[in-house]
C-alpha cells in the first residue's frame, strides 16, 4: 500500500534506510558476526572465478559487486548482461561460480543462462528479493535482499539492497579466507543508513536542482569515474525509464573519445565526485564540458567538496559510496518524471518483471 505517498517509487526511495537496517539485522548474529549460510561460504571459497549475470539495474548493482568482491575477497569477477551471455559465452575458468542478481527472480533472460549453467553442472547462487521465485528455486543457493515488495517499475531499494548484500558476501568470504578487512562493514552500513535518511529529507533541494537542470531538456549526461561511473549508468537508466529524457551514463575519461561532440549550450551534465583518487580528473572533465556550454552539476562527497558543487553527500566508506550517491539520482529522476506529467510508477512500454526474452 502507498499510504500517504503519491507514488510507490517515492515510498520505496524513502524505505532505503529501513531496508539497510533490516539487512544489517538479518545478516549478523548476536556476537556481531556476519551470518552467511555455510554452503554459500564454501562455494565462494572453492571457486576460482565468479560470473555475475543480471539485467538493467541489477546489472549495475553487479558492477559495484564486482569491485567489492575483487577488492575484499580477492576473487576475480566478470559481470555480464544476461541477454548477451547466452550467445556470447566467455571462456569459463575451471571452477566458476555463477551469481544471478535479480529483484524479481523472474527475469527470463537471466533464467535462460541459469538453465544453461545448471546443464553444464556449475554451481549457482541467486541474490533476489523474492525467495521462492524461479531463479531462487532453480539455483543451488539463495541470498535474500530483505527489501520488501518493490512495486514501482523503476528499481530503487532493490539496487541498494543488492549492493549491501554483495558487500556482506564479499566481507564474509574475506573473513573465511583469513584475509584482512580493515573496517567494520556493519558499522559502515549503519552509517550509510543514516546518510540515506538525511538524503531522503533533502527532497526540496533536489526538486529545485531538477527544475534548474532538467526542466525542458531532451537529453542529459551522467559522468563519473571508478565506482561513480557505475552509479552514473544507474542514474541515467532511472532518468530515461521514467521521464523519457534521453540519458547516458559514461566514464569521465571516455568524454574525449566521442561523447563530448554532443555537448552544446545548456546540455545538462551531472557529474559524480565521490572518489578521492579521481576527484581531480572528474573535475577536469567538468571544466571541459562547461567550456563547451554545458549546464554542469557536481554531486560530491563531504571532504572532497568544492565551493560551487550543487549537492554534497554525507561521507561514507569509499567502497560503499554507490549506496548514497544513487539516492539523489533516484530523487531527481522522480521529480523529472513528475514535472513532465509522466506515469512515474508505470512508465510506458515497461513491465516490472520481464518474463519474456
Ligand atoms: O527483477 P530483475 O532485477 O531481474 O529486473 C531486471 C531489470 O528488468 C530491472 O532492473 C529494470 O532495469 C528496472 N526497471 C530498472 O529500474
Short mmCIF file of C-alpha atoms and ligand atoms in Angstrom, two decimals:
data_model
loop_
_atom_site.label_atom_id
_atom_site.label_comp_id
_atom_site.label_asym_id
_atom_site.label_seq_id
_atom_site.Cartn_x
_atom_site.Cartn_y
_atom_site.Cartn_z
CA UNK A 1 0.00 0.00 0.00
CA UNK A 2 1.13 3.52 -0.81
CA UNK A 3 -0.19 5.04 2.42
CA UNK A 4 0.28 8.81 2.31
CA UNK A 5 2.63 8.61 -0.67
CA UNK A 6 1.54 9.70 -4.12
CA UNK A 7 3.76 7.10 -5.76
CA UNK A 8 5.29 3.75 -4.85
CA UNK A 9 8.61 4.94 -6.21
CA UNK A 10 8.86 7.75 -3.66
CA UNK A 11 7.81 5.42 -0.86
CA UNK A 12 10.41 2.88 -1.92
CA UNK A 13 13.12 5.54 -2.12
CA UNK A 14 12.27 6.55 1.44
CA UNK A 15 12.32 2.95 2.65
CA UNK A 16 16.01 2.53 1.84
CA UNK A 17 17.38 3.39 5.30
CA UNK A 18 14.91 0.93 6.85
CA UNK A 19 15.94 -1.78 4.38
CA UNK A 20 19.61 -1.13 5.15
CA UNK A 21 18.93 -1.66 8.86
CA UNK A 22 16.93 -4.83 8.14
CA UNK A 23 19.84 -6.23 6.17
CA UNK A 24 22.25 -5.40 8.98
CA UNK A 25 19.99 -7.27 11.39
CA UNK A 26 19.35 -10.23 9.10
CA UNK A 27 22.98 -10.87 8.26
CA UNK A 28 24.61 -10.81 11.71
CA UNK A 29 24.29 -12.82 14.90
CA UNK A 30 24.18 -11.60 18.50
CA UNK A 31 28.01 -11.57 18.61
CA UNK A 32 28.00 -9.16 15.67
CA UNK A 33 29.49 -11.79 13.36
CA UNK A 34 28.35 -11.97 9.75
CA UNK A 35 25.92 -14.79 9.04
CA UNK A 36 26.06 -16.33 5.59
CA UNK A 37 24.96 -19.96 5.06
CA UNK A 38 27.83 -22.47 5.27
CA UNK A 39 27.20 -23.90 1.81
CA UNK A 40 27.37 -20.42 0.24
CA UNK A 41 30.56 -19.72 2.17
CA UNK A 42 32.04 -22.98 0.87
CA UNK A 43 31.00 -22.20 -2.72
CA UNK A 44 32.66 -18.79 -2.51
CA UNK A 45 35.84 -20.31 -1.08
CA UNK A 46 36.16 -23.07 -3.62
CA UNK A 47 35.52 -21.14 -6.84
CA UNK A 48 38.34 -19.66 -8.91
CA UNK A 49 36.20 -17.03 -10.69
CA UNK A 50 32.74 -15.54 -10.28
CA UNK A 51 30.39 -14.75 -13.15
CA UNK A 52 27.68 -12.26 -12.23
CA UNK A 53 24.65 -12.44 -14.52
CA UNK A 54 21.94 -9.77 -14.41
CA UNK A 55 19.91 -7.21 -16.36
CA UNK A 56 19.16 -3.49 -16.04
CA UNK A 57 19.53 -2.05 -12.57
CA UNK A 58 20.58 -5.43 -11.19
CA UNK A 59 23.43 -5.46 -13.72
CA UNK A 60 24.50 -2.05 -12.42
CA UNK A 61 24.49 -3.41 -8.86
CA UNK A 62 26.58 -6.32 -10.14
CA UNK A 63 29.26 -3.92 -11.40
CA UNK A 64 29.59 -2.47 -7.90
CA UNK A 65 29.54 -6.02 -6.51
CA UNK A 66 32.48 -6.99 -8.73
CA UNK A 67 34.51 -4.14 -7.28
CA UNK A 68 33.67 -5.20 -3.70
CA UNK A 69 34.33 -8.92 -4.21
CA UNK A 70 37.60 -8.40 -6.05
CA UNK A 71 38.93 -5.80 -3.61
CA UNK A 72 37.83 -7.52 -0.41
CA UNK A 73 37.68 -11.24 -1.16
CA UNK A 74 40.37 -11.40 -3.84
CA UNK A 75 38.31 -13.46 -6.31
CA UNK A 76 38.22 -12.38 -9.98
CA UNK A 77 34.72 -11.41 -11.10
CA UNK A 78 33.15 -10.87 -14.53
CA UNK A 79 29.80 -9.14 -14.85
CA UNK A 80 27.59 -9.99 -17.82
CA UNK A 81 24.30 -8.72 -19.16
CA UNK A 82 22.18 -11.87 -19.13
CA UNK A 83 20.70 -11.49 -22.63
CA UNK A 84 24.20 -11.26 -24.13
CA UNK A 85 25.71 -14.08 -22.13
CA UNK A 86 23.58 -16.77 -23.78
CA UNK A 87 25.16 -16.43 -27.21
CA UNK A 88 28.39 -14.73 -26.26
CA UNK A 89 29.60 -17.01 -23.52
CA UNK A 90 33.17 -16.22 -22.44
CA UNK A 91 35.72 -18.95 -21.93
CA UNK A 92 34.97 -20.19 -18.44
CA UNK A 93 37.51 -20.84 -15.71
CA UNK A 94 37.98 -24.30 -14.19
CA UNK A 95 35.80 -23.72 -11.13
CA UNK A 96 33.30 -20.99 -11.89
CA UNK A 97 30.55 -19.82 -9.53
CA UNK A 98 27.58 -18.07 -11.09
CA UNK A 99 25.79 -15.33 -9.18
CA UNK A 100 22.41 -14.26 -10.54
CA UNK A 101 21.20 -10.89 -9.31
CA UNK A 102 17.50 -10.25 -9.77
CA UNK A 103 14.99 -8.24 -7.79
CA UNK A 104 12.05 -10.28 -9.05
CA UNK A 105 13.80 -13.59 -9.55
CA UNK A 106 11.70 -13.98 -12.70
CA UNK A 107 13.74 -12.28 -15.42
CA UNK A 108 13.61 -14.60 -18.45
CA UNK A 109 16.95 -13.50 -19.89
CA UNK A 110 18.69 -14.46 -16.66
CA UNK A 111 16.75 -17.71 -16.34
CA UNK A 112 17.93 -18.86 -19.78
CA UNK A 113 21.50 -18.50 -18.57
CA UNK A 114 20.74 -20.27 -15.30
CA UNK A 115 19.23 -23.25 -17.11
CA UNK A 116 22.29 -23.49 -19.34
CA UNK A 117 24.71 -23.19 -16.44
CA UNK A 118 22.93 -25.91 -14.48
CA UNK A 119 23.02 -28.19 -17.53
CA UNK A 120 26.75 -27.64 -17.60
CA UNK A 121 26.90 -28.69 -13.95
CA UNK A 122 28.13 -25.41 -12.43
CA UNK A 123 27.02 -24.03 -9.04
CA UNK A 124 24.69 -21.03 -8.98
CA UNK A 125 23.68 -18.54 -6.30
CA UNK A 126 20.72 -16.20 -6.71
CA UNK A 127 20.62 -12.84 -4.93
CA UNK A 128 16.97 -11.87 -5.01
CA UNK A 129 14.20 -10.01 -3.28
CA UNK A 130 11.82 -12.93 -3.83
CA UNK A 131 12.97 -16.19 -2.25
CA UNK A 132 10.90 -18.94 -3.86
CA UNK A 133 10.97 -17.18 -7.24
CA UNK A 134 12.04 -19.14 -10.32
CA UNK A 135 15.68 -18.03 -10.19
CA UNK A 136 15.81 -18.78 -6.48
CA UNK A 137 14.27 -22.27 -6.83
CA UNK A 138 16.42 -23.28 -9.75
CA UNK A 139 19.74 -22.13 -8.28
CA UNK A 140 21.66 -24.06 -5.63
CA UNK A 141 21.69 -21.21 -3.12
CA UNK A 142 19.75 -18.01 -2.40
CA UNK A 143 20.70 -14.81 -0.61
CA UNK A 144 17.60 -12.74 0.16
CA UNK A 145 17.56 -8.94 -0.12
CA UNK A 146 15.00 -8.22 2.63
CA UNK A 147 13.87 -5.11 0.75
CA UNK A 148 10.13 -5.85 0.98
CA UNK A 149 7.91 -5.77 -2.12
CA UNK A 150 9.10 -3.35 -4.79
CA UNK A 151 6.10 -2.20 -6.81
CA UNK A 152 7.32 0.75 -8.90
CA UNK A 153 8.78 -0.36 -12.22
CA UNK A 154 11.86 1.77 -11.55
CA UNK A 155 14.01 -0.21 -9.17
CA UNK A 156 15.35 1.76 -6.20
CA UNK A 157 15.52 -0.04 -2.86
CA UNK A 158 16.39 -3.35 -4.55
CA UNK A 159 19.52 -1.76 -6.06
CA UNK A 160 20.86 -0.55 -2.72
CA UNK A 161 19.87 -3.83 -1.03
CA UNK A 162 21.71 -5.81 -3.73
CA UNK A 163 24.89 -3.80 -3.19
CA UNK A 164 24.67 -4.17 0.60
CA UNK A 165 24.16 -7.94 0.38
CA UNK A 166 27.04 -8.29 -2.09
CA UNK A 167 29.24 -6.27 0.30
CA UNK A 168 28.31 -8.68 3.10
CA UNK A 169 29.12 -11.65 0.87
CA UNK A 170 32.48 -10.09 -0.04
CA UNK A 171 33.49 -9.39 3.56
CA UNK A 172 32.23 -12.76 4.78
CA UNK A 173 34.34 -14.50 2.13
CA UNK A 174 37.35 -12.41 3.07
CA UNK A 175 36.92 -13.47 6.71
CA UNK A 176 36.52 -17.12 5.69
CA UNK A 177 39.73 -16.91 3.66
CA UNK A 178 41.59 -15.22 6.51
CA UNK A 179 42.05 -12.00 4.55
CA UNK A 180 42.23 -8.77 6.48
CA UNK A 181 39.32 -6.33 6.20
CA UNK A 182 40.29 -3.10 7.91
CA UNK A 183 36.80 -1.79 8.61
CA UNK A 184 33.62 -2.98 10.31
CA UNK A 185 31.14 -3.45 7.47
CA UNK A 186 28.01 -3.49 9.61
CA UNK A 187 29.07 -0.28 11.33
CA UNK A 188 29.72 1.31 7.96
CA UNK A 189 26.32 0.15 6.66
CA UNK A 190 24.70 1.73 9.72
CA UNK A 191 26.44 4.99 8.79
CA UNK A 192 25.10 4.53 5.24
CA UNK A 193 21.55 4.07 6.61
CA UNK A 194 21.80 7.36 8.50
CA UNK A 195 23.18 9.11 5.43
CA UNK A 196 20.31 7.74 3.34
CA UNK A 197 17.84 9.04 5.88
CA UNK A 198 19.39 12.51 5.76
CA UNK A 199 19.26 12.48 1.95
CA UNK A 200 15.59 11.48 1.76
CA UNK A 201 14.97 14.59 3.87
CA UNK A 202 16.53 16.83 1.21
CA UNK A 203 13.85 16.40 -1.46
CA UNK A 204 13.03 20.10 -1.80
CA UNK A 205 16.63 20.92 -2.60
CA UNK A 206 16.76 18.09 -5.14
CA UNK A 207 13.47 19.12 -6.70
CA UNK A 208 14.92 22.59 -7.17
CA UNK A 209 18.02 21.14 -8.85
CA UNK A 210 15.77 19.09 -11.13
CA UNK A 211 13.96 22.28 -12.17
CA UNK A 212 17.23 24.10 -12.80
CA UNK A 213 18.93 21.39 -14.80
CA UNK A 214 16.32 19.14 -16.38
CA UNK A 215 13.13 21.20 -16.81
CA UNK A 216 12.98 21.37 -20.58
CA UNK A 217 15.89 19.32 -21.82
CA UNK A 218 15.58 16.42 -24.24
CA UNK A 219 18.84 14.80 -23.18
CA UNK A 220 21.20 14.58 -20.22
CA UNK A 221 24.60 13.08 -19.44
CA UNK A 222 25.88 11.49 -16.27
CA UNK A 223 29.61 11.14 -15.81
CA UNK A 224 31.79 9.54 -13.19
CA UNK A 225 34.99 7.60 -12.79
CA UNK A 226 35.58 4.34 -10.94
CA UNK A 227 32.57 3.48 -8.74
CA UNK A 228 30.94 6.76 -9.74
CA UNK A 229 30.93 5.53 -13.34
CA UNK A 230 28.72 2.59 -12.38
CA UNK A 231 26.36 4.88 -10.47
CA UNK A 232 26.21 7.29 -13.40
CA UNK A 233 24.89 4.46 -15.58
CA UNK A 234 22.23 3.70 -12.99
CA UNK A 235 21.30 7.42 -12.71
CA UNK A 236 20.88 7.59 -16.48
CA UNK A 237 18.75 4.44 -16.61
CA UNK A 238 16.50 5.76 -13.84
CA UNK A 239 16.04 9.10 -15.57
CA UNK A 240 15.34 7.68 -19.02
CA UNK A 241 12.93 4.97 -17.99
CA UNK A 242 10.54 7.21 -16.09
CA UNK A 243 11.00 10.74 -17.52
CA UNK A 244 11.77 9.71 -21.14
CA UNK A 245 14.68 12.16 -21.21
CA UNK A 246 17.37 10.59 -23.34
CA UNK A 247 20.15 9.94 -20.85
CA UNK A 248 23.55 8.35 -20.98
CA UNK A 249 25.96 7.47 -18.19
CA UNK A 250 29.59 7.12 -19.10
CA UNK A 251 33.14 7.12 -17.83
CA UNK A 252 34.61 10.61 -17.50
CA UNK A 253 37.73 9.51 -19.35
CA UNK A 254 35.65 8.47 -22.36
CA UNK A 255 34.30 12.01 -22.95
CA UNK A 256 37.18 12.96 -25.22
CA UNK A 257 36.77 9.73 -27.18
CA UNK A 258 33.48 10.75 -28.70
CA UNK A 259 30.67 11.85 -26.44
CA UNK A 260 31.99 15.38 -25.93
CA UNK A 261 30.88 16.07 -29.51
CA UNK A 262 27.32 16.06 -28.20
CA UNK A 263 27.88 18.79 -25.63
CA UNK A 264 26.37 22.09 -26.65
CA UNK A 265 24.99 25.14 -24.91
CA UNK A 266 22.89 24.17 -21.87
CA UNK A 267 23.31 20.39 -22.22
CA UNK A 268 22.81 19.06 -18.69
CA UNK A 269 25.77 17.11 -17.32
CA UNK A 270 25.53 15.54 -13.89
CA UNK A 271 29.00 14.71 -12.61
CA UNK A 272 29.63 12.45 -9.63
CA UNK A 273 32.69 13.16 -7.50
CA UNK A 274 32.79 10.84 -4.50
CA UNK A 275 36.10 9.08 -5.12
CA UNK A 276 39.24 10.71 -3.80
CA UNK A 277 41.65 9.15 -6.31
CA UNK A 278 39.74 10.52 -9.31
CA UNK A 279 38.40 13.74 -7.81
CA UNK A 280 40.88 15.86 -9.72
CA UNK A 281 40.27 14.18 -13.09
CA UNK A 282 36.48 14.18 -12.94
CA UNK A 283 36.57 17.89 -12.12
CA UNK A 284 38.78 18.33 -15.17
CA UNK A 285 36.06 16.67 -17.26
CA UNK A 286 33.53 19.10 -15.82
CA UNK A 287 35.70 22.04 -16.90
CA UNK A 288 35.87 20.58 -20.40
CA UNK A 289 32.11 20.34 -20.76
CA UNK A 290 31.50 23.73 -19.14
CA UNK A 291 33.93 25.28 -21.63
CA UNK A 292 31.57 23.99 -24.33
CA UNK A 293 28.50 25.49 -22.72
CA UNK A 294 27.19 22.56 -20.65
CA UNK A 295 24.95 23.16 -17.67
CA UNK A 296 27.01 21.03 -15.29
CA UNK A 297 26.07 19.97 -11.80
CA UNK A 298 28.59 18.34 -9.47
CA UNK A 299 27.41 15.93 -6.80
CA UNK A 300 30.35 15.40 -4.46
CA UNK A 301 31.05 13.89 -1.07
CA UNK A 302 31.83 15.64 2.20
CA UNK A 303 35.59 16.01 2.44
CA UNK A 304 36.03 16.26 -1.34
CA UNK A 305 33.62 19.11 -1.98
CA UNK A 306 34.40 22.46 -3.56
CA UNK A 307 32.54 25.74 -3.28
CA UNK A 308 30.41 25.51 -6.41
CA UNK A 309 29.25 21.91 -6.01
CA UNK A 310 25.49 21.65 -6.42
CA UNK A 311 24.99 18.92 -3.86
CA UNK A 312 27.24 17.41 -1.19
CA UNK A 313 26.63 13.88 0.11
CA UNK A 314 27.34 12.83 3.70
CA UNK A 315 30.63 10.96 3.95
CA UNK A 316 30.51 7.16 3.93
CA UNK A 317 33.17 4.46 3.45
CA UNK A 318 34.70 4.85 0.00
CA UNK A 319 33.78 1.32 -1.12
CA UNK A 320 30.14 1.95 -0.20
CA UNK A 321 29.59 5.34 -1.86
CA UNK A 322 27.18 3.98 -4.53
CA UNK A 323 24.66 3.29 -1.75
CA UNK A 324 24.32 7.00 -1.07
CA UNK A 325 25.29 8.53 -4.41
CA UNK A 326 22.35 6.87 -6.10
CA UNK A 327 19.76 8.40 -3.74
CA UNK A 328 19.80 11.96 -5.15
CA UNK A 329 19.80 10.49 -8.67
CA UNK A 330 16.68 8.46 -7.88
CA UNK A 331 15.00 11.53 -6.41
CA UNK A 332 16.00 13.72 -9.36
CA UNK A 333 14.60 11.13 -11.79
CA UNK A 334 11.38 11.02 -9.78
CA UNK A 335 10.88 14.80 -9.95
CA UNK A 336 11.86 14.99 -13.60
CA UNK A 337 9.15 12.43 -14.39
CA UNK A 338 6.64 14.11 -12.11
CA UNK A 339 7.20 17.58 -13.62
CA UNK A 340 6.69 16.15 -17.11
CA UNK A 341 3.43 14.54 -16.12
CA UNK A 342 4.75 11.03 -16.71
CA UNK A 343 3.28 7.94 -15.09
CA UNK A 344 6.06 7.55 -12.51
CA UNK A 345 5.23 4.07 -11.25
CA UNK A 346 4.23 2.56 -14.58
CA UNK A 347 6.35 4.04 -17.37
CA UNK A 348 5.25 3.33 -20.92
CA UNK A 349 6.41 0.14 -22.66
CA UNK A 350 7.85 -1.37 -19.48
CA UNK A 351 6.85 -4.21 -17.14
CA UNK A 352 8.03 -4.76 -13.57
CA UNK A 353 9.32 -8.23 -14.30
CA UNK A 354 10.43 -9.00 -17.80
CA UNK A 355 9.37 -12.61 -18.24
CA UNK A 356 9.96 -12.80 -21.99
CA UNK A 357 13.33 -12.96 -23.74
O1 LIG B 1 13.87 -8.28 -11.48
P1 LIG B 1 15.22 -8.01 -12.08
O2 LIG B 1 16.15 -7.38 -11.11
O3 LIG B 1 15.84 -9.24 -12.69
O4 LIG B 1 14.94 -6.98 -13.24
C1 LIG B 1 15.98 -6.55 -14.08
C2 LIG B 1 15.59 -5.33 -14.87
O5 LIG B 1 14.48 -5.60 -15.69
C3 LIG B 1 15.26 -4.15 -13.96
O6 LIG B 1 16.29 -3.85 -13.08
C4 LIG B 1 14.94 -2.89 -14.79
O7 LIG B 1 16.11 -2.46 -15.44
C5 LIG B 1 14.35 -1.79 -13.91
N1 LIG B 1 13.10 -1.35 -14.44
C6 LIG B 1 15.24 -0.60 -13.76
O8 LIG B 1 14.70 0.35 -12.91
#
